[in-house]
mmCIF file of C-alpha atoms in Angstrom:
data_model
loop_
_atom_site.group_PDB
_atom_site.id
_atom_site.type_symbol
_atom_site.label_atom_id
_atom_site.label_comp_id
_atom_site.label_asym_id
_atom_site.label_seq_id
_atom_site.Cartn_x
_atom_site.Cartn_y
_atom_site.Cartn_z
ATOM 1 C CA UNK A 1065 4.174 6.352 0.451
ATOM 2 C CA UNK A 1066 2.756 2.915 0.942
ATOM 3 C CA UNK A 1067 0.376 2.657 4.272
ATOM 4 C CA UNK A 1068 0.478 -0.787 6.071
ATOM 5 C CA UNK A 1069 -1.223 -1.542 8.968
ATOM 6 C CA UNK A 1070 0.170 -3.496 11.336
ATOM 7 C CA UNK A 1071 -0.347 -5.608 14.899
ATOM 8 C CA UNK A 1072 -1.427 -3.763 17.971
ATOM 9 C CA UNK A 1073 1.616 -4.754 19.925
ATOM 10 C CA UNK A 1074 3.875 -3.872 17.054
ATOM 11 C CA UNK A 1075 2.127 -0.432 17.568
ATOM 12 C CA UNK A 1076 2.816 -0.141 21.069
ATOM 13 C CA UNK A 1077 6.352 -1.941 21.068
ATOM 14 C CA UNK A 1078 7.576 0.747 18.398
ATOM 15 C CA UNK A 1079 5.906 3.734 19.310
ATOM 16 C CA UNK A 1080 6.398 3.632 23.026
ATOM 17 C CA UNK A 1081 9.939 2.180 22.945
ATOM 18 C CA UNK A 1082 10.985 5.703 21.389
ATOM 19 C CA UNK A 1083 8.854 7.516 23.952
ATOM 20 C CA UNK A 1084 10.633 5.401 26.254
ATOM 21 C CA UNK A 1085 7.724 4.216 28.824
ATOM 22 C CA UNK A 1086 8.852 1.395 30.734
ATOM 23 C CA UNK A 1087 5.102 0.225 31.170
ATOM 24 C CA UNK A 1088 3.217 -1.524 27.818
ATOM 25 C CA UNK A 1089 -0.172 -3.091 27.763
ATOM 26 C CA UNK A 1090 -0.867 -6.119 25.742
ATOM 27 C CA UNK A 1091 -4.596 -6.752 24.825
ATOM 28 C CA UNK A 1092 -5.734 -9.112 22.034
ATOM 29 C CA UNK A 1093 -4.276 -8.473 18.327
ATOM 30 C CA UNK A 1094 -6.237 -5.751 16.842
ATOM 31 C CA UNK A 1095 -5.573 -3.948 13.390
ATOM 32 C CA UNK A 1096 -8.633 -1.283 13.804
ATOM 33 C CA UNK A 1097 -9.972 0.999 17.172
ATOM 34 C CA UNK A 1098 -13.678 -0.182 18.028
ATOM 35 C CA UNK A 1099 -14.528 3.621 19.055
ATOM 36 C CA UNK A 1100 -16.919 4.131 15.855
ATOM 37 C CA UNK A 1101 -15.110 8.051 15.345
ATOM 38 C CA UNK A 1102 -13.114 7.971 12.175
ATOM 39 C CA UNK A 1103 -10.308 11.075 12.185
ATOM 40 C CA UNK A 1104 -10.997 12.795 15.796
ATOM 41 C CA UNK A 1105 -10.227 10.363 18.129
ATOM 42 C CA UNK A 1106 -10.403 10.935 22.570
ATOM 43 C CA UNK A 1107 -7.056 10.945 24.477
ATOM 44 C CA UNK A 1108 -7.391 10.062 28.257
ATOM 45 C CA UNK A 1109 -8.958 10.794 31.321
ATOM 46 C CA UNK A 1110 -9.534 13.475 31.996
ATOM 47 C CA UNK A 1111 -8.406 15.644 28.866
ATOM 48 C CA UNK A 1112 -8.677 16.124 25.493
ATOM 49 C CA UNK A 1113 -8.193 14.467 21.944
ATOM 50 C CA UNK A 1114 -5.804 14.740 19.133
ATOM 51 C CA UNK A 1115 -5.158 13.566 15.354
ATOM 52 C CA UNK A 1116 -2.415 14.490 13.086
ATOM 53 C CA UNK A 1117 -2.412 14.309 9.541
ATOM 54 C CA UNK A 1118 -1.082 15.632 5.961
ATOM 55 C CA UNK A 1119 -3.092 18.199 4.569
ATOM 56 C CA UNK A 1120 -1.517 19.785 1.142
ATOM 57 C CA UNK A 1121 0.952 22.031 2.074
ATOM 58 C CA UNK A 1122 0.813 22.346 6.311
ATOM 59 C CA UNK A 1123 0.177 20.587 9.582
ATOM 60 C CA UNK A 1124 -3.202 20.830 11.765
ATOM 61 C CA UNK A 1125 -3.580 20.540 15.114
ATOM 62 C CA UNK A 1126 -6.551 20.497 16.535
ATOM 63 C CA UNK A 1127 -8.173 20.450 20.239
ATOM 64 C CA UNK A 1128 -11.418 20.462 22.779
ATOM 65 C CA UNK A 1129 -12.337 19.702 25.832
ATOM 66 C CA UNK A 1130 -13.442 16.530 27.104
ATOM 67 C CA UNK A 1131 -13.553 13.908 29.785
ATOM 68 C CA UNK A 1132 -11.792 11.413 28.426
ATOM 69 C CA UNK A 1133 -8.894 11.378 25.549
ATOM 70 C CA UNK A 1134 -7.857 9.898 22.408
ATOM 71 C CA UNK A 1135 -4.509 10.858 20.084
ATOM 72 C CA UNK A 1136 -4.617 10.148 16.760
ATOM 73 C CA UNK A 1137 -1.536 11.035 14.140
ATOM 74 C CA UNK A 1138 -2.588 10.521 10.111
ATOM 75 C CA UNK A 1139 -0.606 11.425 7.166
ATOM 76 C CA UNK A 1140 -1.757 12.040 3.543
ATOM 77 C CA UNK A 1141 -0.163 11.315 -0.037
ATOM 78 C CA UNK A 1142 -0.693 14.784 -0.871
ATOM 79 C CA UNK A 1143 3.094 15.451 -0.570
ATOM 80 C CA UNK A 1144 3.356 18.064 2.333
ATOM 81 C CA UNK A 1145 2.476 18.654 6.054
ATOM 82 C CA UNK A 1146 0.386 16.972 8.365
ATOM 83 C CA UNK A 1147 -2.652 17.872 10.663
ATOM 84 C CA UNK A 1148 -2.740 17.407 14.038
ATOM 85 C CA UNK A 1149 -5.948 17.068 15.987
ATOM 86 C CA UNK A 1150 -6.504 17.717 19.526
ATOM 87 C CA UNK A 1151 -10.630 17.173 20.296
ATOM 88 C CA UNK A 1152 -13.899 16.965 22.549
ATOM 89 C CA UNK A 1153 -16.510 15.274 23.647
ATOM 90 C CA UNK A 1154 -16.844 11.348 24.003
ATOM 91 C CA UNK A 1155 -18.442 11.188 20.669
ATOM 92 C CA UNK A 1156 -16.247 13.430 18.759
ATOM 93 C CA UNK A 1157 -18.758 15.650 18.148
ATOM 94 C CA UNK A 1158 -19.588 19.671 18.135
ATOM 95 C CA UNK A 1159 -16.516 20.598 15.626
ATOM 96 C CA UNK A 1160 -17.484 23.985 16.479
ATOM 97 C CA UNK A 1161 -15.194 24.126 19.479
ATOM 98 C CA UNK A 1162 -11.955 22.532 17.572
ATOM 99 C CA UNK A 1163 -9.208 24.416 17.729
ATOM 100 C CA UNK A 1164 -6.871 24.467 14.737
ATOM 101 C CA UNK A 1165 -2.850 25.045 14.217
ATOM 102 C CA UNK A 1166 -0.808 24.872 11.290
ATOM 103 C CA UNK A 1167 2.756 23.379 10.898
ATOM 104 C CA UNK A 1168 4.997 23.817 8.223
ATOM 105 C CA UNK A 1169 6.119 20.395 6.221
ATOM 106 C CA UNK A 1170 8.400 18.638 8.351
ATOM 107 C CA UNK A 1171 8.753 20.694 11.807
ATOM 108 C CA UNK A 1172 8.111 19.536 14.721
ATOM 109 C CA UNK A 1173 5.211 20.420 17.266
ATOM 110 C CA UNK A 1174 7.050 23.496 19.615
ATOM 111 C CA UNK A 1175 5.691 23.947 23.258
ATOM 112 C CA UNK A 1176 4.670 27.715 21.163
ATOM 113 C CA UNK A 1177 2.687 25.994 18.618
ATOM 114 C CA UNK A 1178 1.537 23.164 20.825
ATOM 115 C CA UNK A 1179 0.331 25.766 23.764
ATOM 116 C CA UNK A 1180 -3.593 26.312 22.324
ATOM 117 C CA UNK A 1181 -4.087 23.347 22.129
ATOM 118 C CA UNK A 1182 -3.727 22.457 26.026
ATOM 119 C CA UNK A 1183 -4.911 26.166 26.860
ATOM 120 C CA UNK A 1184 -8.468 24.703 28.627
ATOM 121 C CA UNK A 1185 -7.175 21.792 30.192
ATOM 122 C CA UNK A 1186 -6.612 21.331 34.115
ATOM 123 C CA UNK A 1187 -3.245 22.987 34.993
ATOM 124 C CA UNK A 1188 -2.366 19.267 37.124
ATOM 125 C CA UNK A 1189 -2.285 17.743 33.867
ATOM 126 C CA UNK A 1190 -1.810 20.737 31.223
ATOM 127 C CA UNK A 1191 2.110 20.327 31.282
ATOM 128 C CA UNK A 1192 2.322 16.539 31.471
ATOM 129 C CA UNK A 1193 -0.541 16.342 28.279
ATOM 130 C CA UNK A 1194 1.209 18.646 26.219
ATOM 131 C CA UNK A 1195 4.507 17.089 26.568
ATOM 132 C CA UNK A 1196 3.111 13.627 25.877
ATOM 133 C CA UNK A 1197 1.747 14.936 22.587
ATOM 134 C CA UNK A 1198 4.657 16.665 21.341
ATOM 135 C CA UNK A 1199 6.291 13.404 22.150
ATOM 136 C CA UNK A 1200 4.132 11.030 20.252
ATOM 137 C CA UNK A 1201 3.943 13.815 17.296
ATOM 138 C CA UNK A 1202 7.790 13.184 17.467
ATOM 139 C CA UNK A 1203 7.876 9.438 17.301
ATOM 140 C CA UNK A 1204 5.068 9.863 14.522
ATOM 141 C CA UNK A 1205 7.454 11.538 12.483
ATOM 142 C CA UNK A 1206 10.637 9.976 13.377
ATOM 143 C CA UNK A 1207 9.379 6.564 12.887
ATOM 144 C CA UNK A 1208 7.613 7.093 9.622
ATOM 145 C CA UNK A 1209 3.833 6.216 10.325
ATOM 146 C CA UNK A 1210 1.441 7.021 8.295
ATOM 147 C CA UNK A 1211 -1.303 6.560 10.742
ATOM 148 C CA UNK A 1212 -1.169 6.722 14.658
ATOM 149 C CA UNK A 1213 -3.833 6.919 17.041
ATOM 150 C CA UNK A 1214 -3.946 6.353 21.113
ATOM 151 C CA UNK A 1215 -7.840 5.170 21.678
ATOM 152 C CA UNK A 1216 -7.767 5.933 24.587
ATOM 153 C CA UNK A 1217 -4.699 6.604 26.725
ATOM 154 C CA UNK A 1218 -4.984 7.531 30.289
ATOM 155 C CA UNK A 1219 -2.935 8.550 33.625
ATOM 156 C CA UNK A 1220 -1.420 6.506 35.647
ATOM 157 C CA UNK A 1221 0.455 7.957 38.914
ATOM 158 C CA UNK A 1222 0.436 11.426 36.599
ATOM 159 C CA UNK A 1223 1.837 9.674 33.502
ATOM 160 C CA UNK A 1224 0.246 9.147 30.302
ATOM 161 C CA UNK A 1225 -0.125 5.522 29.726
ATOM 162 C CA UNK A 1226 -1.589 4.284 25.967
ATOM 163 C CA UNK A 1227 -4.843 1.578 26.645
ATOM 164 C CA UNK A 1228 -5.425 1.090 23.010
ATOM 165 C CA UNK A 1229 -3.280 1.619 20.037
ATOM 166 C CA UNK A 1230 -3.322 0.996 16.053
ATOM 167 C CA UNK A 1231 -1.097 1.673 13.766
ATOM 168 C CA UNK A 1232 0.054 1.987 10.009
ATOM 169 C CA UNK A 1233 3.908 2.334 8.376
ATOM 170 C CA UNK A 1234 4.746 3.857 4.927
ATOM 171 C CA UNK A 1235 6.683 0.930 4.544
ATOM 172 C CA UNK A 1236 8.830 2.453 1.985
ATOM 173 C CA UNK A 1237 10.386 4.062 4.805
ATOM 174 C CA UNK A 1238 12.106 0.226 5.574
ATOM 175 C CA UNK A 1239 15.766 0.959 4.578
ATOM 176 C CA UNK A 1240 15.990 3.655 7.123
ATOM 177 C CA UNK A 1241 14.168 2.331 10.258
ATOM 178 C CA UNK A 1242 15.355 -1.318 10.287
ATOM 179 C CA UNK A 1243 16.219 -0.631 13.560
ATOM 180 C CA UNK A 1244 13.876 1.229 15.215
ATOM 181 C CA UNK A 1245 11.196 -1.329 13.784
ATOM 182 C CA UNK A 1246 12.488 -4.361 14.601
ATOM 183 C CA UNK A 1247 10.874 -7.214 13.166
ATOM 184 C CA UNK A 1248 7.643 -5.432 12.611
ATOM 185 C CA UNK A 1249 5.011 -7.505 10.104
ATOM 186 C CA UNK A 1250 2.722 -6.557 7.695
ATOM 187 C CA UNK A 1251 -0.044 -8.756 8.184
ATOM 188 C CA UNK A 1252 -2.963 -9.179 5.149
ATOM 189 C CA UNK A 1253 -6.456 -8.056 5.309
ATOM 190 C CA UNK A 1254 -8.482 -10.311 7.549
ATOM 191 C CA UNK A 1255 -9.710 -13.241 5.654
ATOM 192 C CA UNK A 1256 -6.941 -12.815 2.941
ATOM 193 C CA UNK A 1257 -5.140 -16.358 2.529
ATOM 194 C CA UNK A 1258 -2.219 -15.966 -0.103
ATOM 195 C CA UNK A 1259 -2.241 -18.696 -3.248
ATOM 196 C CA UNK A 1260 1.510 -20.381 -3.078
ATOM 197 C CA UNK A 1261 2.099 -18.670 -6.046
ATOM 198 C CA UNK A 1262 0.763 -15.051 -4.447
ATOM 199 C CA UNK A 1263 3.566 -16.033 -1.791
ATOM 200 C CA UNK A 1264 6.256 -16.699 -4.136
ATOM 201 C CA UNK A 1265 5.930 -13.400 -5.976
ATOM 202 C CA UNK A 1266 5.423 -11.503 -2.317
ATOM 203 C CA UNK A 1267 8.698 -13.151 -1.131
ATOM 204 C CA UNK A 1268 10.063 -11.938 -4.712
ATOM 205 C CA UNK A 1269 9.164 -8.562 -3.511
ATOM 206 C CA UNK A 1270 10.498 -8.056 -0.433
ATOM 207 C CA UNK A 1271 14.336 -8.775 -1.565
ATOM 208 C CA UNK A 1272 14.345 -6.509 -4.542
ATOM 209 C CA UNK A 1273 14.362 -2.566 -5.261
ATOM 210 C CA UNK A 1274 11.887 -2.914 -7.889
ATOM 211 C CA UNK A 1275 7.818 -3.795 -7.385
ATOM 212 C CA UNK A 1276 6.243 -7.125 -8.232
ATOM 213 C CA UNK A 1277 2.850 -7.347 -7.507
ATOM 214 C CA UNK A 1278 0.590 -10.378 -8.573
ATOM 215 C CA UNK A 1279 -2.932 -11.389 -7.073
ATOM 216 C CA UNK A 1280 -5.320 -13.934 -8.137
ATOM 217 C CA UNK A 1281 -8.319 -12.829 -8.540
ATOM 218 C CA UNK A 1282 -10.337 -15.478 -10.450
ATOM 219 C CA UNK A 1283 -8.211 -18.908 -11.417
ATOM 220 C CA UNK A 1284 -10.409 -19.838 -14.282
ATOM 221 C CA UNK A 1285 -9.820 -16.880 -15.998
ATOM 222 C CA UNK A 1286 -9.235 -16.250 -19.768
ATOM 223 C CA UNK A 1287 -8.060 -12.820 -19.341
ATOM 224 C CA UNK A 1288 -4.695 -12.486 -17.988
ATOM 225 C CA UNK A 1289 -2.028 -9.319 -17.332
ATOM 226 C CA UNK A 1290 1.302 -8.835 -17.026
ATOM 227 C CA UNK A 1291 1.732 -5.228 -17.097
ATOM 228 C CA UNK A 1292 4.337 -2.736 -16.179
ATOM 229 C CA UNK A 1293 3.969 0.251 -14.071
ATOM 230 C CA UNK A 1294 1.377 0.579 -11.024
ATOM 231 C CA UNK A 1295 -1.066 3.274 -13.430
ATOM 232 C CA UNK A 1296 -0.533 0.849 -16.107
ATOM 233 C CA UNK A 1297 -1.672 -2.093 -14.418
ATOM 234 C CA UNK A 1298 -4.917 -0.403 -13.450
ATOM 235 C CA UNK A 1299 -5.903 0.776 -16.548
ATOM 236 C CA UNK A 1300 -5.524 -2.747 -18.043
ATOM 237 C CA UNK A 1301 -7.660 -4.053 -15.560
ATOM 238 C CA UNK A 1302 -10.044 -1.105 -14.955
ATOM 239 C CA UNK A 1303 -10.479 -1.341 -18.687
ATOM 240 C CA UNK A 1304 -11.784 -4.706 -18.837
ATOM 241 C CA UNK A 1305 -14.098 -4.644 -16.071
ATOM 242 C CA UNK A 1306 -15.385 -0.988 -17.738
ATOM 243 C CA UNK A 1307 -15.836 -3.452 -21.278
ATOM 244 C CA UNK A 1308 -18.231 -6.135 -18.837
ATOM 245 C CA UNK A 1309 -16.105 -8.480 -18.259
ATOM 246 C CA UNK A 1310 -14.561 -8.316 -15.065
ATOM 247 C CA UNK A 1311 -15.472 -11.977 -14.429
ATOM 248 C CA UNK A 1312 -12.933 -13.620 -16.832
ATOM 249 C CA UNK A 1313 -9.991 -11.304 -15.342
ATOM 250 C CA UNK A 1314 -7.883 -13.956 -13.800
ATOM 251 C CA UNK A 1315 -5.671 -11.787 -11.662
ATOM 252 C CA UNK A 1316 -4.263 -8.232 -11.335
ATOM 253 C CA UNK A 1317 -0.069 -7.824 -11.864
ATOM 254 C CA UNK A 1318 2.299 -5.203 -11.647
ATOM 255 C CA UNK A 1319 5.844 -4.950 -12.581
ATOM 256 C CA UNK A 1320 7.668 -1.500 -11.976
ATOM 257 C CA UNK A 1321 10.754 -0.006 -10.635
ATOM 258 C CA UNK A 1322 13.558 -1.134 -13.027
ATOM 259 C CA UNK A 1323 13.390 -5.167 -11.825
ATOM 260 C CA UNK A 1324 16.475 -7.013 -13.154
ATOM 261 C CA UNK A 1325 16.203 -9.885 -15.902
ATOM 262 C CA UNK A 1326 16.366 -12.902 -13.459
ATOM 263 C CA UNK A 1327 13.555 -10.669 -11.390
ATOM 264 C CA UNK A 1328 11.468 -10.060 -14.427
ATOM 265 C CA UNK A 1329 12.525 -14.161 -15.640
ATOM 266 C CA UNK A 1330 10.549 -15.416 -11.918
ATOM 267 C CA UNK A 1331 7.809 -13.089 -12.366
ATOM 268 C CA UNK A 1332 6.815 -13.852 -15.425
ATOM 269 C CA UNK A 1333 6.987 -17.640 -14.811
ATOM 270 C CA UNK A 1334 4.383 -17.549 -12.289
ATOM 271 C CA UNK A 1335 2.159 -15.269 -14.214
ATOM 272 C CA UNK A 1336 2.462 -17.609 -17.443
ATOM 273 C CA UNK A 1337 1.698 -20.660 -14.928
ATOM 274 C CA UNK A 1338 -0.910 -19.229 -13.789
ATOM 275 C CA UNK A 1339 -2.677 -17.662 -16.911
ATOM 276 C CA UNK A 1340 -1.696 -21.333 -18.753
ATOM 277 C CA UNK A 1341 -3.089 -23.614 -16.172
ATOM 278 C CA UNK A 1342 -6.160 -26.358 -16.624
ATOM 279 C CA UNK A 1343 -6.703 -25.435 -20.292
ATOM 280 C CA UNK A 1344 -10.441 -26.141 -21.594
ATOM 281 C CA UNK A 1345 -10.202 -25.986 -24.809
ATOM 282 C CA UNK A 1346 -11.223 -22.281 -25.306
ATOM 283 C CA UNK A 1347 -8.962 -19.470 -25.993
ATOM 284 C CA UNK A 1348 -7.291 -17.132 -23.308
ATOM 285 C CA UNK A 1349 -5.521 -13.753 -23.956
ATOM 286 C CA UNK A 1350 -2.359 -12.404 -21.981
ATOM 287 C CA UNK A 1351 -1.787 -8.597 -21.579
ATOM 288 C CA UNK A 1352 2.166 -8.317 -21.503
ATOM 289 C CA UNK A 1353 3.388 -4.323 -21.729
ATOM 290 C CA UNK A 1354 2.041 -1.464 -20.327
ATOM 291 C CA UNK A 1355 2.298 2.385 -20.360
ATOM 292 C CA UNK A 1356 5.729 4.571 -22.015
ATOM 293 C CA UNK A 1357 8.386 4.251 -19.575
ATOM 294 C CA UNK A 1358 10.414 6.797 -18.035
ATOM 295 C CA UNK A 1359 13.538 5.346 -17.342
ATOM 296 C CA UNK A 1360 13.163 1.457 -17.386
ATOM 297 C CA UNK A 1361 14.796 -0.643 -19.785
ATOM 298 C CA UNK A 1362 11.927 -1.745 -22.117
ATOM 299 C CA UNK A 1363 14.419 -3.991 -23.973
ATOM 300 C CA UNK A 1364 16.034 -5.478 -21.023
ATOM 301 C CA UNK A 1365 12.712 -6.262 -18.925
ATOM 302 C CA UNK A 1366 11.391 -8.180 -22.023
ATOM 303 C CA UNK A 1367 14.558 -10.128 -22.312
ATOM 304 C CA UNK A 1368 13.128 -11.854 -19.165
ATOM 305 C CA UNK A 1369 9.400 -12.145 -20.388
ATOM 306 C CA UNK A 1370 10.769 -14.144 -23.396
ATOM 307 C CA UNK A 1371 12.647 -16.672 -22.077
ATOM 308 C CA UNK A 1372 10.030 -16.964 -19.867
ATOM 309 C CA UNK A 1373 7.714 -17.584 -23.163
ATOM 310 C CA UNK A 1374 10.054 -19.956 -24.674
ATOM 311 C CA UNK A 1375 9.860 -22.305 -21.467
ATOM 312 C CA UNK A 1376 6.126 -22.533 -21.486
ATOM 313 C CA UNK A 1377 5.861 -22.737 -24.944
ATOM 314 C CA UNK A 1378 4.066 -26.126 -24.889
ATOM 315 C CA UNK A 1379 1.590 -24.711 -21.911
ATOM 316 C CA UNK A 1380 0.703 -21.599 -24.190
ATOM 317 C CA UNK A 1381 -0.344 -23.849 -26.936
ATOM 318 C CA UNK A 1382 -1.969 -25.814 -24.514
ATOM 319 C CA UNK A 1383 -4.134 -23.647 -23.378
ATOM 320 C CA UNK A 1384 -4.520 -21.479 -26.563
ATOM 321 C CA UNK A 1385 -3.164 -18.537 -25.652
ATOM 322 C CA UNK A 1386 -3.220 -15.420 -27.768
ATOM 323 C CA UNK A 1387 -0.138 -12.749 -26.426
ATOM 324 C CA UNK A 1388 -0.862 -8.839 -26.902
ATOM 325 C CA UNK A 1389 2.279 -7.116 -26.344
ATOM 326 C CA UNK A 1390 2.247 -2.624 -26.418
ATOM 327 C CA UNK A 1391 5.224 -0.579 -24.706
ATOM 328 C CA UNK A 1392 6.891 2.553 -24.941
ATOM 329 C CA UNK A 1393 9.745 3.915 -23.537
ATOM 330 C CA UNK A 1394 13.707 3.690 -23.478
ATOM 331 C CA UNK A 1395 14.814 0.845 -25.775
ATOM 332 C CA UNK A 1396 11.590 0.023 -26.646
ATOM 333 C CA UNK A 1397 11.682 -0.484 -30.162
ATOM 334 C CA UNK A 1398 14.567 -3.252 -29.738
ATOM 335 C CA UNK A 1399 12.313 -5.226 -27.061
ATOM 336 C CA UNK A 1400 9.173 -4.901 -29.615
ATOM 337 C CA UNK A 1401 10.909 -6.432 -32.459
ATOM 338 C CA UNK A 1402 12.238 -9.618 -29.870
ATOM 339 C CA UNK A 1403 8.683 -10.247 -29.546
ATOM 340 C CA UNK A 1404 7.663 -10.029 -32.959
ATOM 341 C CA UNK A 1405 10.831 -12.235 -33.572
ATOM 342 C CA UNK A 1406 8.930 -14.773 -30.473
ATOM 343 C CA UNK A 1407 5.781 -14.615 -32.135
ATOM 344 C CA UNK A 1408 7.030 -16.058 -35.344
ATOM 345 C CA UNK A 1409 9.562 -18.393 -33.444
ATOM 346 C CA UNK A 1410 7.020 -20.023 -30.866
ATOM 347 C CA UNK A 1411 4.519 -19.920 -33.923
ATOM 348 C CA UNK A 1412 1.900 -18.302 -31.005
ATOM 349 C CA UNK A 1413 -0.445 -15.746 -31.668
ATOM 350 C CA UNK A 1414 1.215 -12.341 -30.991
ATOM 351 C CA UNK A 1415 -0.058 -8.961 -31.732
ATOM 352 C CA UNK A 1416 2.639 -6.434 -30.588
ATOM 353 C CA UNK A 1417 2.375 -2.416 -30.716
ATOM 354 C CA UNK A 1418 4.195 0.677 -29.642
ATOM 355 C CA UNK A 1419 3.229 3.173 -28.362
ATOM 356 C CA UNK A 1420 0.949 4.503 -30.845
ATOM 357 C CA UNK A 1421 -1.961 1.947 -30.069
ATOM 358 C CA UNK A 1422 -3.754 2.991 -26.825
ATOM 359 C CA UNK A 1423 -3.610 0.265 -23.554
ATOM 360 C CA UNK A 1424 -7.572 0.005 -23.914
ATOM 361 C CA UNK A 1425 -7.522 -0.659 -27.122
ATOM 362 C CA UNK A 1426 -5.190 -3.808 -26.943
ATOM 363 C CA UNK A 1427 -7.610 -4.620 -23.808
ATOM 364 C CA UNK A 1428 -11.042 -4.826 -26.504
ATOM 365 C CA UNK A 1429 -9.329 -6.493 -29.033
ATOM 366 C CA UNK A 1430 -7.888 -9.241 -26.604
ATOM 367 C CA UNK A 1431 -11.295 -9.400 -24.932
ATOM 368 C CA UNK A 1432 -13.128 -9.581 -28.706
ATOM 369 C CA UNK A 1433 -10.478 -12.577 -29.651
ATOM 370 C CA UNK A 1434 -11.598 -14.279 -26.845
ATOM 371 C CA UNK A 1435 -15.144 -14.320 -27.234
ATOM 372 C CA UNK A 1436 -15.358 -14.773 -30.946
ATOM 373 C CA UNK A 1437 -15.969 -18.317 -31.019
ATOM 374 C CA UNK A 1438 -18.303 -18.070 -27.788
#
């Protein structure tokens, strides 16, 4: 599962399209509530509050009296359930009085299960509360968010009407709710600009099955990855920031998912671009491999890599570029010896490994090349 946020309307235009209210409110864009209370959340006026998430294994719902109301739906990675939250006072305070329920993985909130939870509130709005939640449970679950919280709603003419409203995909869900989406966005974190080539490579990502990932993180870099699998990719760069210098990693990149040669041929382009660019006169070091692979085609993935290497040959020499190469997996022994072919071809320094050589280790040795003549 992959949480996005997204826009405020985009919130309101999904979620209450499949509750079908005919009535929407449209403040300014917002990606985060402003109520200060993070995971109990108020519902309306007057009532009570709810929040559902995934805790391993069940569903919680919880509730408490209070003058005004919130709703609030989260899910968790953990693989199983969700809780559901139905709480207090204006401040989201004295847990004491929350009242919990537990739902199996994947069923839906009854009016048996979702009864406590409405047990204290005024019978004129007891009914009309409870179904609202139950409905907004449904749409949580229907529509595949991750995160979904009312802040506040409140009545109008006896119907629940949402004031506030933020919201968050697992965008892997895509293929199935095309539809029901629309043409929702994914906007960046505020104050995130993406490079042209950041674009390119997003753009990539977004038309294939497989995950590219590249972001710059310092241009004048000497340290530079291209590294398969998302635990991969974090090791290599965890590593080097562990090892003190996290100020000459140029960028953080990710390759996973089977990509295609022509995929893997783009990709790698950008990266070498990148990592190649302004040269100085010192030496830089490229990360290019990663973890054992389950089921990706080590051979075929490199294919791409190298004839991405052979068109930037002159920019690698340029900018004095030492490769480190280490990868397990299916094939892998037929893409190793196509780079240790490269190496001698391109006459570029190339250390490759299999398997047996750890990913930190290639990560101190490219870091000591680097810094030998410093």
């Amino acid at each position: 599962m992959a949480r996005k946020k997204i826009r405020e309307y985009d919130s309101k235009r999904t979620a209450e399209a499949a509750l079908e209210t005919s009535r929407r409110n449209r403040p300014a864009d917002q990606l985060s509530s402003g109520d200060g209370v993070d995971g109990l959340h108020r519902i309306g006026e007057p009532g009570d509050m709810a929040v559902v998430d995934e805790i391993g294994g069940e569903a919680r719902y919880v509730v408490r009296e209070a003058r005004q109301e919130w709703t609030c739906c989260t899910q968790f990675g953990y693989g199983s359930g969700r809780r559901v939250c139905e709480a207090a006072s204006g401040e989201g305070g004295e847990l004491d009085k929350v009242k919990t329920i537990f739902l199996p993985t994947e069923k839906s909130l009854t009016n048996e299960a979702c009864a406590p939870l409405i047990a204290t509130l005024p019978l004129e709005v007891k009914d009309k509360i409870g179904d609202f939640i139950k409905g907004v449970f449904a749409v949580f679950q229907d529509l595949d968010f991750s995160f979904l919280e009312m802040n506040p709603f409140t009545l109008v003419n006896g119907e629940p009407f949402p004031l506030d409203m933020r919201g968050e995909l697992d965008d892997t869900a895509a293929f199935k709710n095309f539809n029901k989406w629309g043409n929702v966005e994914f906007p960046l974190p505020f104050g995130r600009v993406l490079s042209s080539t950041e674009t390119f490579i997003h753009t990539l990502d977004e038309k294939t099955s497989a995950s590219l990932k590249f972001t710059v993180l310092n241009p004048k870099g000497r340290i530079w990855t291209m590294v398969a699998g998302g635990g991969a990719s974090v090791i290599y760069a965890d590593t080097v920031g562990d090892l003190g210098y996290a100020s000459e990693l140029g960028n953080y990149a990710e390759y996973s998912g089977a990509p295609n040669e022509e995929e893997v041929l783009q990709y790698a382009r950008v990266v070498i671009d990148c990592a190649t660019a302004d040269p100085d006169g010192r030496k830089r070091a490229l990360l290019i491999g990663g973890g054992i692979a389950n089921f990706t085609d080590v051979a075929a993935t490199f294919n791409g890599i190298i004839r991405a290497l052979r068109e930037k040959e002159s920019k690698l020499k340029a900018s004095r570029m030492h490769l480190y190469v280490r990868r397990g997996g299916p094939n892998y022994q037929t893409g190793l010896a196509k780079m240790r072919a490269l190496g001698e071809e391109l006459g570029v320094p190339l250390e490759v490994y299999g398997p047996e050589a750890t990913m930190t280790g290639i990560c101190k040795e490219a870091i000591e090349c680097i810094m030998a003549e410093s």
